[in-house]
Amino acid sequence: MRTSNGLLSSILLASRILATPIQINNSPITLPIAVHINAEGGTLALINRDRARFQAMTARGFAKSVENNTNIPIPVNDNGQIYLANVGVGAGNYSLIVDTGSSNTWIGANKPYIPSPKSIDTGMPVGVSYGSGGFIGEEYIDTLTIGSDVQLIQSFGVANESAGFNGLDGILGLGPDDLTEVSTPSNDVIPTVTDNMVMQGITKARLVGVSFVPSESAGGVPNGQLDFGAPNLSKYVGNITFTPKTTTAPASEYWGINQTITYGDARTPLLSPTSGFVDTGTTLLYIASDAFETYQASTNAVLDETTGLLTVDSVENLQSLFFTIGGREFEFTPNAQIWPQSMNSLMGGSTNATYLVVNNIGTPTGSGVDFVDGFVFLQRFYTVFDSDNSQIGFANTANTLDDVN
Ligand SMILES: *[C@@H]1O[C@H](CO)[C@@H](O)[C@H](O)[C@H]1NC(C)=O
Ligand SMILES: *[C@@H]1O[C@H](CO)[C@@H](O)[C@H](O)[C@H]1NC(C)=O
Ligand SMILES: *[C@@H]1O[C@H](CO)[C@@H](O)[C@H](O)[C@H]1NC(C)=O
Ligand SMILES: *[C@@H]1O[C@H](CO)[C@@H](O)[C@H](O)[C@H]1NC(C)=O
Ligand SMILES: *[C@@H]1O[C@H](CO)[C@@H](O)[C@H](O)[C@H]1NC(C)=O
Ligand SMILES: *[C@@H]1O[C@H](CO)[C@@H](O)[C@H](O)[C@H]1NC(C)=O
Ligand SMILES: *[C@@H]1O[C@H](CO)[C@@H](O)[C@H](O)[C@H]1NC(C)=O
């Protein structure tokens, strides 16, 4: 799977030597991220983009799990609610989508690359197709600035052609690094930012903690944060519970886990232990169609044709969903199950209706991807993507039980 020949790998090796030695941090390297909302086409379009994304991830994951390195597109274009990171690349600043479902970092969709004096053009063509968008260009090596003062030497794509990224500059790829294999003709693995921080002595662990905040919790100005190298103690409460990456394809090729979901005080089973994705680039929470039917029956929800979302008369009638991950139960409250009401009309819904963020994956249990814990889930729990130990951790946060709707 991993080849280590070719120009790119020797340049990648050289880039480690070029890196300025920095004192190794026990504390995380912190990068603030800001929420970005794309309301185009309302929730109906959002759900279509979500579905296109996890269906493509599924097809690509199955192919990869049998060593078929077909470059099947993964849509990660500007969808619904996403987080953006401001990252310095060379002598410019770029607004990049934080994506755990893809692994190439690239710029150039909007603003041109401004090389620093350290810039190296590797001459290596690079391209990733995201289904409803994508880019092609060339792989460069230059300084990447995280926050105000952390610099690393990073190989990244500079797009000369791209589609699907209006007003955004590209992607900060935080998925498993071997997803980069098919993006260049050499099939080399291109180290991610998380990898390079360790290789260049900036952090001790190939790990990134993702802190999202419920849309309305921060006084209407939602904030998020990435922490590289170590979880940030100020972003969660209690313990982090880790669970191994799932071994079930195709979720095994991404950040995927096994989990159980039940509904309400009676713990009505929706999903028995099964595999799926944990994904920052999917907006809603998706479950297998049979689980979705049980959820709809349990909540007396009605599918609203205009928005594609389930709707209920009142939040008062909802009970919590319970996710069992790594042997621990996490509570996803009634309030967490509601689409932010302040965004109802923006997304094509009616102002006073109560819409739900739990949606149908479109395939029955047993397909390999029986859930996608998307953005709306990750807003309620601190999530740690630990590459060194192939595990994902979850913890409660100060906002887990917030009533924001
Ligand atoms: C944790 O996050 C806060 C900001 O939210 C930051 O000020 C702090 O430096 C980070 N690191 C540690 C070790 O707490
Ligand atoms: C690789 O996988 C793709 C998608 O599943 C399939 O269309 C293609 O035929 C496969 N190629 C080979 C050589 O198996
Ligand atoms: C990039 O952003 C950082 C932090 O916001 C700022 O200090 C720096 O001056 C910016 N650099 C450029 C070239 O705009
Ligand atoms: C963009 O870059 C790719 C890969 O290097 C190259 O094949 C293509 O011809 C370039 N296109 C343009 C318009 O420069
Ligand atoms: C955290 O884990 C430790 C050791 O397993 C346990 O003793 C403690 O009660 C846990 N704390 C919380 C807040 O869950
Ligand atoms: C996840 O579930 C699958 C299917 O039940 C099982 O084979 C596997 O051992 C479980 N655990 C992990 C870590 O994949
Ligand atoms: C929303 O408001 C409209 C107009 O005031 C009303 O007709 C409708 O019944 C309300 N719907 C709900 C779900 O409260």
Coordinates of C-alpha atoms and ligand atoms in Angstrom, one line a residue:
M1 CA 0.0 0.0 0.0
R2 CA 2.6 2.5 1.0
T3 CA 5.3 3.1 -1.6
S4 CA 8.4 5.1 -0.8
N5 CA 10.0 5.7 -4.1
G6 CA 10.0 8.8 -6.2
L7 CA 11.0 12.4 -6.2
L8 CA 8.2 13.5 -3.8
S9 CA 9.3 11.2 -1.0
S10 CA 12.9 12.3 -1.2
I11 CA 11.8 15.9 -1.1
L12 CA 9.5 15.1 1.8
L13 CA 12.5 13.6 3.5
A14 CA 14.5 16.7 2.8
S15 CA 11.8 18.8 4.1
R16 CA 12.2 17.2 7.5
I17 CA 15.8 18.3 7.6
L18 CA 14.9 21.8 6.4
A19 CA 12.5 22.3 9.3
T20 CA 13.6 24.7 12.0
P21 CA 14.0 22.7 15.2
I22 CA 11.4 23.9 17.7
Q23 CA 11.1 22.9 21.4
I24 CA 8.7 20.0 21.7
N25 CA 5.4 20.9 23.3
N26 CA 3.6 18.8 25.9
S27 CA 0.7 21.3 25.5
P28 CA -1.4 21.2 22.4
I29 CA -0.9 23.5 19.4
T30 CA -4.1 25.5 19.2
L31 CA -5.9 26.6 16.1
P32 CA -9.1 28.6 16.3
I33 CA -11.8 27.7 13.7
A34 CA -14.9 29.6 12.7
V35 CA -18.2 28.3 11.6
H36 CA -19.4 28.9 8.0
I37 CA -22.9 28.4 6.8
N38 CA -23.9 27.6 3.2
A39 CA -27.7 27.9 2.9
E40 CA -27.8 27.4 -0.9
G41 CA -30.7 25.2 -1.9
G42 CA -31.9 24.9 1.7
T43 CA -31.8 21.6 3.7
L44 CA -32.9 19.6 0.7
A45 CA -29.7 20.4 -1.2
L46 CA -27.7 20.0 2.0
I47 CA -29.0 16.5 2.5
N48 CA -28.3 15.6 -1.1
R49 CA -24.7 16.9 -0.7
D50 CA -24.3 15.0 2.6
R51 CA -25.6 11.8 0.9
A52 CA -23.4 12.2 -2.1
R53 CA -20.4 12.6 0.2
F54 CA -20.9 9.5 2.4
Q55 CA -22.0 7.4 -0.6
A56 CA -18.7 8.3 -2.3
M57 CA -16.7 7.7 0.9
T58 CA -18.4 4.3 1.1
A59 CA -17.6 3.3 -2.5
R60 CA -14.0 4.5 -2.2
G61 CA -13.6 2.8 1.2
F62 CA -14.8 -0.5 -0.2
A63 CA -12.4 -0.2 -3.2
K64 CA -9.5 0.7 -0.9
S65 CA -10.2 -2.1 1.5
V66 CA -9.5 -4.6 -1.3
E67 CA -6.4 -2.7 -2.5
N68 CA -8.2 -1.2 -5.5
N69 CA -6.8 2.3 -5.5
T70 CA -9.4 3.8 -7.8
N71 CA -9.7 7.5 -7.3
I72 CA -13.4 7.5 -6.4
P73 CA -14.5 11.1 -5.7
I74 CA -15.3 12.2 -2.1
P75 CA -17.5 15.3 -2.1
V76 CA -16.3 17.7 0.5
N77 CA -17.4 20.9 -1.0
D78 CA -18.8 23.8 0.9
N79 CA -21.8 22.1 2.6
G80 CA -24.3 23.2 5.3
Q81 CA -22.4 24.1 8.4
I82 CA -18.7 23.6 8.3
Y83 CA -15.7 24.9 10.1
L84 CA -13.0 27.0 8.5
A85 CA -9.4 27.4 9.7
N86 CA -7.2 30.4 8.8
V87 CA -3.8 28.9 7.9
G88 CA -0.7 30.7 6.7
V89 CA 0.8 29.0 3.7
G90 CA 4.0 30.5 2.3
A91 CA 3.5 34.3 2.4
G92 CA -0.3 34.2 2.4
N93 CA -3.2 33.4 4.6
Y94 CA -6.0 31.0 3.5
S95 CA -9.4 30.0 4.7
L96 CA -9.5 26.2 4.6
I97 CA -12.3 23.7 5.3
V98 CA -11.5 21.5 8.3
D99 CA -12.1 18.0 6.9
T100 CA -11.5 14.6 8.7
G101 CA -12.9 12.7 5.7
S102 CA -10.1 13.6 3.3
S103 CA -6.4 14.0 3.8
N104 CA -4.8 16.2 1.2
T105 CA -4.1 19.8 2.2
W106 CA -4.3 22.2 -0.6
I107 CA -4.9 25.9 -1.5
G108 CA -5.6 28.0 -4.5
A109 CA -9.4 27.6 -5.1
N110 CA -9.9 31.4 -4.5
K111 CA -6.7 33.3 -3.7
P112 CA -3.4 32.6 -5.5
Y113 CA -0.4 31.0 -3.7
I114 CA 2.2 33.5 -2.6
P115 CA 5.5 31.5 -2.3
S116 CA 7.9 32.3 0.6
P117 CA 11.6 32.2 -0.2
K118 CA 11.6 28.6 1.1
S119 CA 9.1 27.4 -1.5
I120 CA 9.9 24.2 -3.4
D121 CA 7.9 23.3 -6.5
T122 CA 8.1 19.4 -6.5
G123 CA 6.8 19.3 -10.1
M124 CA 4.5 16.5 -8.9
P125 CA 0.9 16.8 -10.3
V126 CA -1.8 16.3 -7.7
G127 CA -5.5 16.0 -7.9
V128 CA -8.4 15.0 -5.8
S129 CA -12.0 14.7 -7.1
Y130 CA -14.7 15.4 -4.5
G131 CA -17.6 14.4 -6.7
S132 CA -19.4 17.7 -6.9
G133 CA -16.1 19.5 -7.0
G134 CA -12.4 19.0 -6.9
F135 CA -9.0 20.3 -7.9
I136 CA -5.9 19.6 -9.9
G137 CA -2.6 21.3 -9.6
E138 CA 0.9 20.8 -8.4
E139 CA 2.4 19.7 -5.1
Y140 CA 4.6 22.4 -3.4
I141 CA 6.6 22.4 -0.1
D142 CA 6.6 25.6 2.0
T143 CA 6.1 26.9 5.4
L144 CA 2.7 26.5 6.9
T145 CA 1.8 28.7 9.9
I146 CA -0.7 27.4 12.4
G147 CA -2.0 30.0 14.9
S148 CA 0.3 33.0 15.3
D149 CA 3.7 31.3 15.8
V150 CA 3.8 27.6 14.9
Q151 CA 5.6 26.9 11.7
L152 CA 6.1 23.6 9.9
I153 CA 7.3 22.5 6.5
Q154 CA 4.4 21.0 4.7
S155 CA 3.8 19.4 1.3
F156 CA 0.5 20.7 -0.1
G157 CA -1.4 21.1 -3.4
V158 CA -1.6 24.4 -5.3
A159 CA -4.7 24.2 -7.5
N160 CA -4.6 25.6 -11.0
E161 CA -8.1 24.4 -11.6
S162 CA -10.9 23.8 -9.0
A163 CA -14.6 23.6 -8.7
G164 CA -17.1 23.6 -5.8
F165 CA -15.2 26.0 -3.4
N166 CA -16.8 29.4 -3.8
G167 CA -15.2 32.0 -1.6
L168 CA -13.1 29.3 0.2
D169 CA -9.4 28.6 -0.5
G170 CA -9.1 24.8 -0.1
I171 CA -8.9 22.1 2.5
L172 CA -7.0 21.2 5.6
G173 CA -7.0 17.4 5.3
L174 CA -7.1 15.7 8.7
G175 CA -8.2 12.2 7.6
P176 CA -5.9 9.1 7.8
D177 CA -2.8 9.9 5.8
D178 CA -2.9 6.9 3.4
L179 CA -6.0 8.4 1.8
T180 CA -3.5 10.7 0.0
E181 CA -2.0 7.7 -1.9
V182 CA -4.1 8.0 -5.0
S183 CA -3.7 11.8 -5.3
T184 CA -0.4 11.8 -7.1
P185 CA 1.1 9.6 -9.9
S186 CA 3.7 8.3 -7.4
N187 CA 1.1 6.9 -5.1
D188 CA 3.2 8.1 -2.2
V189 CA 1.6 8.9 1.2
I190 CA 1.8 12.6 1.7
P191 CA 2.1 13.3 5.5
T192 CA -0.8 15.4 6.9
V193 CA -0.3 18.4 9.1
T194 CA -0.9 16.2 12.2
D195 CA 2.0 13.8 11.0
N196 CA 4.4 16.6 10.2
M197 CA 4.0 18.2 13.6
V198 CA 5.5 15.1 15.1
M199 CA 8.1 14.4 12.4
Q200 CA 9.3 18.0 12.9
G201 CA 9.4 17.9 16.6
I202 CA 6.6 20.3 17.3
T203 CA 4.2 17.9 19.0
K204 CA 4.7 14.5 20.6
A205 CA 1.6 12.6 19.2
R206 CA -0.1 12.3 15.9
L207 CA -3.4 13.4 17.4
V208 CA -5.9 16.2 16.8
G209 CA -8.7 17.3 19.2
V210 CA -11.7 18.8 17.6
S211 CA -13.9 21.2 19.6
F212 CA -17.1 22.4 17.9
V213 CA -19.7 24.4 19.8
P214 CA -23.5 24.2 19.3
S215 CA -24.5 26.9 16.8
E216 CA -26.1 29.2 19.3
S217 CA -24.0 28.5 22.4
A218 CA -21.4 31.2 22.1
G219 CA -23.9 34.1 22.0
G220 CA -24.7 33.5 18.3
V221 CA -21.0 33.6 17.4
P222 CA -20.1 29.9 17.3
N223 CA -16.5 29.1 17.8
G224 CA -14.5 26.0 17.4
Q225 CA -10.9 24.9 18.0
L226 CA -8.4 22.3 16.8
D227 CA -5.7 21.1 19.2
F228 CA -2.8 19.2 17.7
G229 CA -0.6 16.9 19.7
A230 CA -2.7 16.6 22.9
P231 CA -6.3 17.0 23.9
N232 CA -7.0 20.5 25.4
L233 CA -8.2 20.2 29.0
S234 CA -10.1 23.4 28.8
K235 CA -12.4 22.0 26.0
Y236 CA -14.0 19.0 27.7
V237 CA -15.2 17.8 31.1
G238 CA -14.7 14.5 32.8
N239 CA -12.8 11.7 31.0
I240 CA -12.1 11.1 27.3
T241 CA -13.3 7.6 26.4
F242 CA -11.4 6.0 23.5
T243 CA -12.6 3.4 21.1
P244 CA -10.5 1.6 18.5
K245 CA -11.0 2.5 14.8
T246 CA -13.4 0.0 13.4
T247 CA -12.1 -2.9 11.5
T248 CA -15.2 -3.1 9.3
A249 CA -14.9 -1.9 5.7
P250 CA -15.4 0.7 4.4
A251 CA -15.6 2.7 7.6
S252 CA -12.1 1.2 8.5
E253 CA -10.5 3.3 5.7
Y254 CA -11.6 6.6 7.3
W255 CA -12.2 7.8 10.9
G256 CA -14.8 5.1 11.6
I257 CA -15.9 3.4 14.8
N258 CA -18.4 0.8 16.1
Q259 CA -21.3 2.2 18.2
T260 CA -24.8 1.5 19.5
I261 CA -27.7 3.9 19.5
T262 CA -30.9 3.6 21.7
Y263 CA -33.8 6.0 22.1
G264 CA -35.4 7.3 25.3
D265 CA -35.7 6.1 28.9
A266 CA -36.8 2.7 27.6
R267 CA -33.6 2.5 25.6
T268 CA -35.4 1.4 22.5
P269 CA -32.7 -0.1 20.2
L270 CA -32.1 1.8 17.0
L271 CA -28.7 0.3 16.1
S272 CA -27.0 -2.6 17.8
P273 CA -23.2 -2.4 17.7
T274 CA -22.3 -1.5 14.2
S275 CA -19.8 0.5 12.1
G276 CA -20.0 4.0 10.6
F277 CA -18.1 7.3 10.0
V278 CA -17.2 10.1 12.4
D279 CA -17.0 13.0 10.0
T280 CA -16.6 16.8 10.3
G281 CA -17.7 17.2 6.6
T282 CA -21.2 15.8 6.9
T283 CA -23.7 18.2 8.4
L284 CA -26.5 16.0 9.9
L285 CA -26.6 12.8 11.9
Y286 CA -27.5 9.9 9.6
I287 CA -28.7 6.4 10.6
A288 CA -29.6 3.2 8.7
S289 CA -33.1 3.2 7.2
D290 CA -34.6 0.6 9.6
A291 CA -33.1 2.6 12.6
F292 CA -34.5 5.7 11.1
E293 CA -38.0 4.2 10.9
T294 CA -37.8 3.1 14.5
Y295 CA -36.7 6.7 15.5
Q296 CA -39.5 8.2 13.5
A297 CA -42.1 5.9 15.1
S298 CA -40.7 6.6 18.6
T299 CA -40.8 10.3 18.2
N300 CA -44.1 10.5 16.2
A301 CA -42.2 12.7 13.7
V302 CA -43.4 13.4 10.2
L303 CA -41.2 13.7 7.2
D304 CA -41.5 17.3 5.8
E305 CA -41.3 17.3 2.0
T306 CA -40.1 20.9 1.8
T307 CA -37.0 20.5 3.9
G308 CA -36.4 16.8 3.8
L309 CA -36.2 16.9 7.6
L310 CA -38.3 15.1 10.2
T311 CA -40.5 17.5 12.1
V312 CA -42.3 17.2 15.5
D313 CA -45.0 19.3 17.2
S314 CA -42.8 20.1 20.2
V315 CA -39.4 19.4 21.6
E316 CA -41.3 18.5 24.8
N317 CA -42.3 15.2 23.2
L318 CA -38.7 14.2 22.5
Q319 CA -36.5 12.0 24.6
S320 CA -32.7 11.7 24.5
L321 CA -30.8 9.5 22.1
F322 CA -28.1 7.4 23.8
F323 CA -24.8 6.5 22.0
T324 CA -22.7 3.7 23.5
I325 CA -19.1 4.2 22.4
G326 CA -16.2 2.4 23.9
G327 CA -18.5 0.9 26.6
R328 CA -19.7 4.4 27.7
E329 CA -23.1 6.0 27.2
F330 CA -23.2 9.5 25.7
E331 CA -26.5 11.5 25.9
F332 CA -27.7 13.4 22.8
T333 CA -30.4 15.5 24.3
P334 CA -33.8 16.5 22.7
N335 CA -32.4 20.0 22.2
A336 CA -29.4 18.5 20.4
Q337 CA -31.7 16.7 18.0
I338 CA -33.3 20.0 16.8
W339 CA -32.1 21.9 13.8
P340 CA -31.2 25.4 15.0
Q341 CA -34.5 27.3 14.9
S342 CA -32.9 30.6 14.1
M343 CA -31.8 29.0 10.8
N344 CA -35.2 27.5 9.8
S345 CA -36.2 30.1 7.3
L346 CA -32.6 30.5 5.9
M347 CA -32.7 26.8 5.1
G348 CA -36.2 26.9 3.5
G349 CA -38.3 25.8 6.5
S350 CA -41.0 27.6 8.4
T351 CA -39.9 29.8 11.2
N352 CA -41.8 28.2 14.1
A353 CA -41.5 24.6 13.1
T354 CA -39.4 22.0 15.0
Y355 CA -37.1 20.1 12.6
L356 CA -34.9 17.3 13.5
V357 CA -31.2 16.7 12.6
V358 CA -31.5 12.9 12.5
N359 CA -31.9 11.7 9.0
N360 CA -32.0 8.5 6.8
I361 CA -28.7 7.1 5.4
G362 CA -30.8 5.4 2.7
T363 CA -29.5 1.8 3.2
P364 CA -30.6 -0.8 5.8
T365 CA -28.4 -1.9 8.7
G366 CA -25.5 -4.1 7.7
S367 CA -24.2 -2.1 4.7
G368 CA -20.9 -1.3 6.5
V369 CA -21.8 2.3 7.1
D370 CA -24.8 2.3 9.4
F371 CA -24.4 5.8 10.7
V372 CA -22.5 9.1 10.1
D373 CA -21.8 11.1 13.2
G374 CA -21.7 14.4 11.5
F375 CA -21.2 18.0 12.5
V376 CA -24.4 18.2 14.6
F377 CA -23.1 15.3 16.7
L378 CA -19.6 16.6 17.0
Q379 CA -21.0 20.0 18.3
R380 CA -22.0 18.2 21.5
F381 CA -18.9 16.1 22.2
Y382 CA -15.1 16.8 22.2
T383 CA -13.6 14.4 19.7
V384 CA -10.0 13.2 19.6
F385 CA -8.6 11.7 16.4
D386 CA -5.6 9.7 17.5
S387 CA -3.5 8.3 14.6
D388 CA -0.7 6.8 16.7
N389 CA -3.1 4.5 18.4
S390 CA -5.7 4.2 15.7
Q391 CA -8.5 5.2 18.0
I392 CA -11.1 8.0 18.5
G393 CA -11.9 9.5 21.8
F394 CA -15.1 11.3 22.9
A395 CA -15.8 13.4 26.0
N396 CA -18.6 15.6 27.2
T397 CA -18.1 19.4 27.1
A398 CA -19.6 22.3 28.9
N399 CA -22.1 22.6 26.1
T400 CA -23.2 18.9 25.8
L401 CA -26.5 19.5 27.5
D402 CA -27.1 23.0 26.4
D403 CA -30.6 24.2 25.5
V404 CA -29.9 26.5 22.6
N405 CA -33.1 26.3 20.6
Ligands
LIG1 C1 -6.4 25.3 25.3 O1 -7.3 26.2 24.7 C2 -7.3 27.5 25.1 C3 -8.2 28.4 24.3 O2 -9.5 27.8 24.1 C4 -5.9 28.1 24.9 O3 -5.8 29.4 25.5 C5 -4.9 27.2 25.6 O4 -3.6 27.6 25.4 C6 -5.0 25.8 25.1 N1 -4.0 24.9 25.7 C7 -4.0 24.4 26.9 C8 -2.8 23.6 27.3 O5 -4.9 24.5 27.7
LIG2 C1 -12.2 -0.7 -8.4 O1 -13.3 -0.3 -7.7 C2 -14.3 0.5 -8.5 C3 -15.4 0.9 -7.5 O2 -15.8 -0.1 -6.7 C4 -14.8 -0.4 -9.6 O3 -15.7 0.3 -10.4 C5 -13.6 -0.9 -10.4 O4 -14.1 -1.8 -11.4 C6 -12.6 -1.6 -9.5 N1 -11.4 -2.0 -10.3 C7 -10.9 -3.2 -10.3 C8 -9.7 -3.4 -11.1 O5 -11.3 -4.0 -9.5
LIG3 C1 -2.1 35.9 8.6 O1 -2.9 35.9 9.7 C2 -2.2 36.1 10.9 C3 -3.1 35.8 12.1 O2 -4.4 36.2 11.8 C4 -1.6 37.5 10.9 O3 -0.9 37.7 12.1 C5 -0.7 37.7 9.7 O4 -0.3 39.0 9.7 C6 -1.4 37.3 8.4 N1 -0.5 37.3 7.3 C7 -0.8 37.8 6.1 C8 0.3 37.7 5.1 O5 -1.9 38.2 5.9
LIG4 C1 -2.9 22.1 -14.0 O1 -2.0 21.2 -13.4 C2 -2.1 19.9 -13.9 C3 -1.2 19.1 -13.1 O2 0.1 19.6 -12.9 C4 -1.7 19.9 -15.4 O3 -1.9 18.6 -15.9 C5 -2.7 20.9 -16.1 O4 -2.3 21.0 -17.4 C6 -2.7 22.2 -15.5 N1 -3.8 23.0 -16.1 C7 -3.6 24.3 -16.4 C8 -4.8 25.0 -16.9 O5 -2.6 24.9 -16.2
LIG5 C1 -12.5 9.1 35.0 O1 -11.9 7.8 35.0 C2 -11.4 7.4 36.2 C3 -10.6 6.1 36.0 O2 -11.2 5.2 35.2 C4 -12.5 7.2 37.2 O3 -12.1 6.8 38.4 C5 -13.3 8.6 37.3 O4 -14.4 8.4 38.1 C6 -13.7 9.1 36.0 N1 -14.2 10.4 36.1 C7 -15.3 10.9 35.6 C8 -15.7 12.3 35.8 O5 -16.0 10.1 34.9
LIG6 C1 -16.7 -3.8 15.3 O1 -17.7 -4.5 14.9 C2 -17.4 -5.6 14.0 C3 -18.6 -6.3 13.5 O2 -19.5 -6.6 14.5 C4 -16.5 -6.6 14.7 O3 -16.0 -7.5 13.8 C5 -15.3 -5.8 15.2 O4 -14.4 -6.7 16.0 C6 -15.7 -4.7 16.1 N1 -14.6 -3.9 16.7 C7 -13.7 -3.2 16.0 C8 -12.7 -2.5 16.8 O5 -13.8 -3.1 14.8
LIG7 C1 -46.5 28.4 12.8 O1 -47.1 29.7 12.7 C2 -48.2 29.7 11.7 C3 -48.6 31.2 11.5 O2 -48.6 31.8 12.8 C4 -49.3 28.8 12.2 O3 -50.3 28.8 11.3 C5 -48.7 27.4 12.4 O4 -49.7 26.6 13.0 C6 -47.5 27.4 13.3 N1 -46.9 26.1 13.3 C7 -46.4 25.5 14.4 C8 -45.8 24.1 14.2 O5 -46.5 26.0 15.5

